[in-house]
PDB file of C-alpha atoms in Angstrom:
ATOM      1  CA  GLN L1133     109.200 127.649  85.340  1.00 94.00           C
ATOM      2  CA  VAL L1134     109.758 124.067  86.416  1.00 95.00           C
ATOM      3  CA  GLN L1135     106.609 121.974  86.615  1.00 96.00           C
ATOM      4  CA  LEU L1136     105.823 118.301  86.932  1.00 97.00           C
ATOM      5  CA  LYS L1137     102.389 116.750  86.607  1.00 97.00           C
ATOM      6  CA  GLU L1138     101.377 113.167  87.206  1.00 97.00           C
ATOM      7  CA  SER L1139      98.530 111.462  85.391  1.00 97.00           C
ATOM      8  CA  GLY L1140      97.020 108.030  85.405  1.00 95.00           C
ATOM      9  CA  PRO L1141      94.067 105.948  86.559  1.00 91.00           C
ATOM     10  CA  GLY L1142      92.779 106.500  90.046  1.00 90.00           C
ATOM     11  CA  LEU L1143      91.631 102.902  90.475  1.00 95.00           C
ATOM     12  CA  VAL L1144      93.443  99.710  89.563  1.00 96.00           C
ATOM     13  CA  GLN L1145      92.307  96.178  90.218  1.00 96.00           C
ATOM     14  CA  PRO L1146      94.490  93.815  92.226  1.00 96.00           C
ATOM     15  CA  SER L1147      97.021  91.887  90.154  1.00 96.00           C
ATOM     16  CA  GLN L1148      96.721  94.410  87.322  1.00 97.00           C
ATOM     17  CA  THR L1149      99.352  96.816  86.005  1.00 97.00           C
ATOM     18  CA  LEU L1150      99.641 100.463  86.992  1.00 97.00           C
ATOM     19  CA  SER L1151     100.718 102.934  84.324  1.00 97.00           C
ATOM     20  CA  LEU L1152     101.526 106.507  85.303  1.00 98.00           C
ATOM     21  CA  THR L1153     102.883 109.418  83.301  1.00 98.00           C
ATOM     22  CA  CYS L1154     104.860 112.390  84.573  1.00 98.00           C
ATOM     23  CA  THR L1155     104.848 115.323  82.159  1.00 98.00           C
ATOM     24  CA  VAL L1156     107.511 117.907  82.862  1.00 98.00           C
ATOM     25  CA  SER L1157     108.157 121.435  81.670  1.00 97.00           C
ATOM     26  CA  GLY L1158     110.783 124.068  82.317  1.00 97.00           C
ATOM     27  CA  PHE L1159     113.695 121.635  82.117  1.00 97.00           C
ATOM     28  CA  SER L1160     115.068 118.840  79.974  1.00 97.00           C
ATOM     29  CA  LEU L1161     114.994 115.167  80.920  1.00 97.00           C
ATOM     30  CA  THR L1162     118.509 114.893  79.506  1.00 96.00           C
ATOM     31  CA  SER L1163     119.756 117.413  82.080  1.00 95.00           C
ATOM     32  CA  ASN L1164     117.949 116.293  85.248  1.00 96.00           C
ATOM     33  CA  SER L1165     116.817 112.979  86.608  1.00 96.00           C
ATOM     34  CA  VAL L1166     113.200 112.339  87.578  1.00 98.00           C
ATOM     35  CA  HIS L1167     112.193 110.125  90.475  1.00 98.00           C
ATOM     36  CA  TRP L1168     108.978 108.537  91.619  1.00 98.00           C
ATOM     37  CA  VAL L1169     108.044 108.669  95.299  1.00 97.00           C
ATOM     38  CA  ARG L1170     104.892 107.272  96.884  1.00 96.00           C
ATOM     39  CA  GLN L1171     102.990 107.864 100.100  1.00 94.00           C
ATOM     40  CA  PRO L1172     100.451 105.337 101.384  1.00 94.00           C
ATOM     41  CA  PRO L1173      97.484 106.886 103.201  1.00 91.00           C
ATOM     42  CA  GLY L1174      98.544 108.135 106.608  1.00 87.00           C
ATOM     43  CA  LYS L1175     102.112 106.924 106.161  1.00 89.00           C
ATOM     44  CA  GLY L1176     105.519 108.289 105.225  1.00 89.00           C
ATOM     45  CA  LEU L1177     107.208 108.735 101.900  1.00 92.00           C
ATOM     46  CA  GLU L1178     108.905 105.902 100.055  1.00 94.00           C
ATOM     47  CA  TRP L1179     111.304 106.279  97.153  1.00 94.00           C
ATOM     48  CA  VAL L1180     110.133 104.125  94.251  1.00 96.00           C
ATOM     49  CA  GLY L1181     112.656 104.605  91.484  1.00 96.00           C
ATOM     50  CA  ALA L1182     114.448 106.962  89.151  1.00 96.00           C
ATOM     51  CA  ILE L1183     115.454 107.580  85.588  1.00 97.00           C
ATOM     52  CA  TRP L1184     118.696 109.469  85.353  1.00 96.00           C
ATOM     53  CA  SER L1185     119.570 112.142  82.832  1.00 96.00           C
ATOM     54  CA  GLY L1186     121.569 109.630  80.805  1.00 96.00           C
ATOM     55  CA  GLY L1187     118.611 107.275  80.647  1.00 96.00           C
ATOM     56  CA  SER L1188     119.714 104.633  83.144  1.00 97.00           C
ATOM     57  CA  THR L1189     117.332 103.591  85.882  1.00 97.00           C
ATOM     58  CA  ASP L1190     117.388 102.612  89.545  1.00 95.00           C
ATOM     59  CA  TYR L1191     114.614 100.947  91.485  1.00 95.00           C
ATOM     60  CA  ASN L1192     113.628 100.376  95.076  1.00 93.00           C
ATOM     61  CA  SER L1193     114.948  96.904  95.791  1.00 92.00           C
ATOM     62  CA  ALA L1194     111.602  95.833  97.279  1.00 92.00           C
ATOM     63  CA  LEU L1195     109.754  96.790  94.089  1.00 94.00           C
ATOM     64  CA  LYS L1196     112.378  96.040  91.472  1.00 94.00           C
ATOM     65  CA  SER L1197     110.843  92.832  90.170  1.00 96.00           C
ATOM     66  CA  ARG L1198     107.531  94.601  89.413  1.00 96.00           C
ATOM     67  CA  LEU L1199     108.714  98.005  88.294  1.00 97.00           C
ATOM     68  CA  SER L1200     109.776  99.698  85.075  1.00 98.00           C
ATOM     69  CA  ILE L1201     110.554 103.375  84.494  1.00 98.00           C
ATOM     70  CA  SER L1202     111.111 104.819  81.043  1.00 98.00           C
ATOM     71  CA  ARG L1203     110.882 108.156  79.259  1.00 98.00           C
ATOM     72  CA  ASP L1204     110.159 109.935  76.006  1.00 98.00           C
ATOM     73  CA  THR L1205     112.466 112.920  75.911  1.00 97.00           C
ATOM     74  CA  SER L1206     110.759 114.404  72.838  1.00 96.00           C
ATOM     75  CA  LYS L1207     107.507 114.614  74.788  1.00 97.00           C
ATOM     76  CA  SER L1208     109.137 115.473  78.138  1.00 98.00           C
ATOM     77  CA  GLN L1209     107.415 112.512  79.729  1.00 98.00           C
ATOM     78  CA  VAL L1210     108.492 109.877  82.218  1.00 98.00           C
ATOM     79  CA  PHE L1211     106.546 106.655  82.590  1.00 98.00           C
ATOM     80  CA  LEU L1212     106.117 104.311  85.526  1.00 98.00           C
ATOM     81  CA  LYS L1213     104.779 100.796  85.096  1.00 98.00           C
ATOM     82  CA  MET L1214     104.244  98.519  88.062  1.00 97.00           C
ATOM     83  CA  ASN L1215     102.698  95.095  87.662  1.00 96.00           C
ATOM     84  CA  SER L1216     101.003  92.643  90.000  1.00 96.00           C
ATOM     85  CA  LEU L1217      99.491  95.409  92.060  1.00 97.00           C
ATOM     86  CA  GLN L1218      98.324  94.677  95.593  1.00 96.00           C
ATOM     87  CA  THR L1219      96.312  96.683  98.096  1.00 96.00           C
ATOM     88  CA  GLU L1220      99.574  97.716  99.764  1.00 95.00           C
ATOM     89  CA  ASP L1221     100.415  99.673  96.601  1.00 97.00           C
ATOM     90  CA  THR L1222      97.552 102.060  97.310  1.00 98.00           C
ATOM     91  CA  ALA L1223      99.233 105.446  97.675  1.00 97.00           C
ATOM     92  CA  ILE L1224      99.713 108.919  96.314  1.00 96.00           C
ATOM     93  CA  TYR L1225     102.389 108.685  93.630  1.00 97.00           C
ATOM     94  CA  PHE L1226     104.584 111.736  93.096  1.00 97.00           C
ATOM     95  CA  CYS L1227     107.175 112.495  90.469  1.00 98.00           C
ATOM     96  CA  THR L1228     109.953 114.821  91.472  1.00 97.00           C
ATOM     97  CA  ARG L1229     113.050 116.348  89.941  1.00 97.00           C
ATOM     98  CA  SER L1230     116.489 115.654  91.338  1.00 93.00           C
ATOM     99  CA  ALA L1231     118.664 118.712  91.976  1.00 90.00           C
ATOM    100  CA  GLY L1232     120.248 118.929  95.415  1.00 88.00           C
ATOM    101  CA  GLY L1233     118.002 116.148  96.595  1.00 92.00           C
ATOM    102  CA  PHE L1234     114.512 116.722  95.254  1.00 95.00           C
ATOM    103  CA  ASP L1235     113.684 120.306  94.403  1.00 94.00           C
ATOM    104  CA  TYR L1236     110.395 120.389  92.479  1.00 95.00           C
ATOM    105  CA  TRP L1237     107.515 117.965  92.892  1.00 96.00           C
ATOM    106  CA  GLY L1238     104.250 117.269  91.160  1.00 95.00           C
ATOM    107  CA  GLN L1239     100.997 117.407  93.108  1.00 94.00           C
ATOM    108  CA  GLY L1240     100.719 113.642  93.058  1.00 95.00           C
ATOM    109  CA  VAL L1241      98.093 111.217  91.832  1.00 96.00           C
ATOM    110  CA  MET L1242      96.104 109.007  94.165  1.00 96.00           C
ATOM    111  CA  VAL L1243      96.105 105.376  93.105  1.00 97.00           C
ATOM    112  CA  THR L1244      93.725 102.963  94.819  1.00 97.00           C
ATOM    113  CA  VAL L1245      94.139  99.239  94.346  1.00 97.00           C
ATOM    114  CA  SER L1246      90.753  97.639  94.829  1.00 94.00           C
ATOM    115  CA  SER L1247      88.331  95.318  93.135  1.00 90.00           C
TER     116      SER L1247
ATOM    117  CA  ASP A 767     119.861 102.022 103.491  1.00 92.00           C
ATOM    118  CA  ILE A 768     120.169 105.019 105.812  1.00 95.00           C
ATOM    119  CA  GLN A 769     117.309 105.225 108.308  1.00 96.00           C
ATOM    120  CA  MET A 770     115.955 108.667 109.145  1.00 97.00           C
ATOM    121  CA  THR A 771     114.196 109.022 112.493  1.00 98.00           C
ATOM    122  CA  GLN A 772     112.113 112.179 112.684  1.00 98.00           C
ATOM    123  CA  SER A 773     110.666 113.616 115.892  1.00 96.00           C
ATOM    124  CA  PRO A 774     108.155 114.492 117.065  1.00 97.00           C
ATOM    125  CA  SER A 775     105.517 112.859 114.868  1.00 97.00           C
ATOM    126  CA  PHE A 776     102.913 115.371 116.034  1.00 97.00           C
ATOM    127  CA  LEU A 777     103.353 118.840 117.404  1.00 97.00           C
ATOM    128  CA  SER A 778     100.714 121.227 118.737  1.00 97.00           C
ATOM    129  CA  ALA A 779     101.662 124.873 118.824  1.00 97.00           C
ATOM    130  CA  SER A 780     100.229 128.369 118.666  1.00 96.00           C
ATOM    131  CA  VAL A 781     100.761 131.254 116.297  1.00 97.00           C
ATOM    132  CA  GLY A 782     103.943 133.048 117.326  1.00 97.00           C
ATOM    133  CA  ASP A 783     105.558 129.989 118.932  1.00 97.00           C
ATOM    134  CA  ARG A 784     109.074 128.848 118.160  1.00 98.00           C
ATOM    135  CA  VAL A 785     109.175 125.179 117.183  1.00 98.00           C
ATOM    136  CA  THR A 786     111.871 122.687 116.358  1.00 98.00           C
ATOM    137  CA  ILE A 787     111.686 119.419 114.444  1.00 98.00           C
ATOM    138  CA  ASN A 788     114.488 116.896 114.460  1.00 98.00           C
ATOM    139  CA  CYS A 789     115.850 114.255 112.128  1.00 98.00           C
ATOM    140  CA  LYS A 790     118.436 111.705 113.166  1.00 98.00           C
ATOM    141  CA  ALA A 791     120.246 109.627 110.571  1.00 98.00           C
ATOM    142  CA  SER A 792     121.530 106.113 111.176  1.00 98.00           C
ATOM    143  CA  GLN A 793     124.928 107.230 109.907  1.00 98.00           C
ATOM    144  CA  ASN A 794     126.766 110.397 108.934  1.00 98.00           C
ATOM    145  CA  ILE A 795     125.023 112.119 106.024  1.00 98.00           C
ATOM    146  CA  ASN A 796     127.535 114.951 105.609  1.00 98.00           C
ATOM    147  CA  LYS A 797     124.914 117.702 105.790  1.00 98.00           C
ATOM    148  CA  TYR A 798     123.034 116.395 102.742  1.00 98.00           C
ATOM    149  CA  LEU A 799     119.734 116.974 104.481  1.00 98.00           C
ATOM    150  CA  ASN A 800     116.701 118.796 103.083  1.00 98.00           C
ATOM    151  CA  TRP A 801     113.469 119.896 104.743  1.00 98.00           C
ATOM    152  CA  TYR A 802     110.077 119.993 103.026  1.00 97.00           C
ATOM    153  CA  GLN A 803     106.619 121.295 103.827  1.00 97.00           C
ATOM    154  CA  GLN A 804     103.582 119.358 102.652  1.00 94.00           C
ATOM    155  CA  LYS A 805      99.989 120.520 102.662  1.00 93.00           C
ATOM    156  CA  LEU A 806      97.034 118.334 101.746  1.00 87.00           C
ATOM    157  CA  GLY A 807      96.537 118.130  98.003  1.00 84.00           C
ATOM    158  CA  GLU A 808      99.608 120.187  97.219  1.00 87.00           C
ATOM    159  CA  ALA A 809     103.061 119.372  95.932  1.00 87.00           C
ATOM    160  CA  PRO A 810     105.689 119.160  98.669  1.00 91.00           C
ATOM    161  CA  LYS A 811     107.728 122.332  98.881  1.00 95.00           C
ATOM    162  CA  ARG A 812     111.456 122.401  99.625  1.00 97.00           C
ATOM    163  CA  LEU A 813     112.237 124.794 102.459  1.00 98.00           C
ATOM    164  CA  ILE A 814     115.872 124.103 103.263  1.00 98.00           C
ATOM    165  CA  TYR A 815     118.572 122.273 101.311  1.00 97.00           C
ATOM    166  CA  ASN A 816     121.913 120.911 102.475  1.00 97.00           C
ATOM    167  CA  THR A 817     121.141 121.516 106.150  1.00 98.00           C
ATOM    168  CA  ASN A 818     121.003 125.296 106.322  1.00 98.00           C
ATOM    169  CA  ASN A 819     120.403 126.826 102.890  1.00 97.00           C
ATOM    170  CA  LEU A 820     117.079 128.614 102.580  1.00 98.00           C
ATOM    171  CA  GLN A 821     115.220 127.911  99.359  1.00 96.00           C
ATOM    172  CA  THR A 822     114.495 131.052  97.337  1.00 95.00           C
ATOM    173  CA  GLY A 823     111.191 132.558  98.318  1.00 96.00           C
ATOM    174  CA  ILE A 824     110.937 130.820 101.689  1.00 97.00           C
ATOM    175  CA  PRO A 825     110.507 133.171 104.662  1.00 97.00           C
ATOM    176  CA  SER A 826     113.507 133.691 106.925  1.00 98.00           C
ATOM    177  CA  ARG A 827     111.591 132.398 109.964  1.00 98.00           C
ATOM    178  CA  PHE A 828     112.556 128.930 108.659  1.00 98.00           C
ATOM    179  CA  SER A 829     116.094 127.811 109.408  1.00 98.00           C
ATOM    180  CA  GLY A 830     118.046 124.584 109.544  1.00 98.00           C
ATOM    181  CA  SER A 831     121.079 123.356 111.412  1.00 98.00           C
ATOM    182  CA  GLY A 832     122.999 120.222 112.195  1.00 98.00           C
ATOM    183  CA  SER A 833     125.847 117.994 111.209  1.00 98.00           C
ATOM    184  CA  GLY A 834     126.852 114.355 111.235  1.00 98.00           C
ATOM    185  CA  THR A 835     123.725 112.426 112.122  1.00 98.00           C
ATOM    186  CA  ASP A 836     121.576 115.101 113.827  1.00 98.00           C
ATOM    187  CA  TYR A 837     119.601 117.841 112.097  1.00 98.00           C
ATOM    188  CA  THR A 838     117.007 120.402 113.119  1.00 98.00           C
ATOM    189  CA  LEU A 839     114.410 122.549 111.419  1.00 98.00           C
ATOM    190  CA  THR A 840     113.408 125.648 113.376  1.00 98.00           C
ATOM    191  CA  ILE A 841     110.447 127.913 112.742  1.00 98.00           C
ATOM    192  CA  SER A 842     111.122 131.028 114.763  1.00 96.00           C
ATOM    193  CA  SER A 843     107.598 132.446 114.954  1.00 96.00           C
ATOM    194  CA  LEU A 844     104.760 130.308 113.658  1.00 97.00           C
ATOM    195  CA  GLN A 845     102.372 131.884 111.189  1.00 97.00           C
ATOM    196  CA  PRO A 846      98.908 130.531 110.351  1.00 96.00           C
ATOM    197  CA  GLU A 847     100.102 129.237 106.979  1.00 96.00           C
ATOM    198  CA  ASP A 848     102.832 127.134 108.622  1.00 97.00           C
ATOM    199  CA  PHE A 849     100.466 124.512 109.992  1.00 96.00           C
ATOM    200  CA  ALA A 850     101.298 121.586 107.757  1.00 96.00           C
ATOM    201  CA  THR A 851     103.348 118.399 107.667  1.00 96.00           C
ATOM    202  CA  TYR A 852     107.141 118.600 107.517  1.00 98.00           C
ATOM    203  CA  PHE A 853     109.590 115.914 106.489  1.00 97.00           C
ATOM    204  CA  CYS A 854     113.293 115.549 105.988  1.00 98.00           C
ATOM    205  CA  LEU A 855     115.210 113.864 103.190  1.00 97.00           C
ATOM    206  CA  GLN A 856     118.790 112.608 103.231  1.00 97.00           C
ATOM    207  CA  HIS A 857     120.494 112.663  99.842  1.00 96.00           C
ATOM    208  CA  ASN A 858     123.977 111.651 100.898  1.00 95.00           C
ATOM    209  CA  SER A 859     123.658 107.963 100.097  1.00 92.00           C
ATOM    210  CA  PHE A 860     121.466 106.244  97.562  1.00 87.00           C
ATOM    211  CA  PRO A 861     118.683 105.285  97.949  1.00 91.00           C
ATOM    212  CA  TRP A 862     117.718 108.615  99.372  1.00 93.00           C
ATOM    213  CA  THR A 863     115.445 108.221 102.372  1.00 95.00           C
ATOM    214  CA  PHE A 864     112.851 110.250 104.217  1.00 97.00           C
ATOM    215  CA  GLY A 865     111.969 110.964 107.791  1.00 97.00           C
ATOM    216  CA  GLY A 866     108.547 109.818 108.909  1.00 96.00           C
ATOM    217  CA  GLY A 867     107.075 113.309 108.979  1.00 96.00           C
ATOM    218  CA  THR A 868     105.894 115.772 111.616  1.00 97.00           C
ATOM    219  CA  LYS A 869     102.334 117.042 111.580  1.00 97.00           C
ATOM    220  CA  LEU A 870     102.244 120.558 113.008  1.00 97.00           C
ATOM    221  CA  GLU A 871      98.816 121.394 114.348  1.00 96.00           C
ATOM    222  CA  LEU A 872      97.221 124.467 115.827  1.00 93.00           C
ATOM    223  CA  LYS A 873      96.880 124.220 119.592  1.00 91.00           C
TER     224      LYS A 873
END
C-alpha cells in the first residue's frame, strides 16, 4: 500500500539549514510527483514545493531562494533542504503524493526553529 | 495564486447533526476541489476528490457538491469520530492552494 514517511531533526537553530527526507513505498517516484506542504502551529497549510515524476521541480515563490528539493529514486526518497531558517519556518512539514490533487500524506514531522 | 476562503473556521455540533462546510475560490476552479480530514498527529485523509467523488473507504455520510467558485462538504449525520479539522484543496491551477480549515468540535 502507498505510504510516505517524513524524517529529520526536530530542532534547528536560526540561520541554519533544514534537511528532511520523505521515504515512500507502494509507488515509484518516476510515476508520481511528491510535494512538500507545511503547517505552522495553529495556522493553515502552505504548499512548499514539488518534485515531478520526470525529476523537475517547482517551488513556492516566497521560499524559492532558500529551497531545494531532490530525490534518489533507487532509495525511494525525496529530500528537502531549506537554508537560512527563521522562527517563521517553525511548522509541521508533510510530504504528500500527487494524484488527483494530493491523495496520500505522511504523518508529518514537527520542525522547531529556535536557539 | 487562487485564494481559497473556507467557512466557518470553527463549528460546534452534536452527534447526529447535519453540517456543511464551504470553500469559495477566487476564480473558477472547474470542480478540481478536494476535501480532507485532519486529526492531531495523523496524516491528513482525503475524503472527497474533484468536488463530489467519495474516496474509497470513506463513509457515505460524507458528500461534496459545487461548481465554479463555490463548493460544499456535507456530513449528513455526525459520528463521534468525525470531530476533527477539515480543509479544502484546489488543484485546478498551480500552485495548488488550501482553504484555511474548519475545526469541528463537539457541542
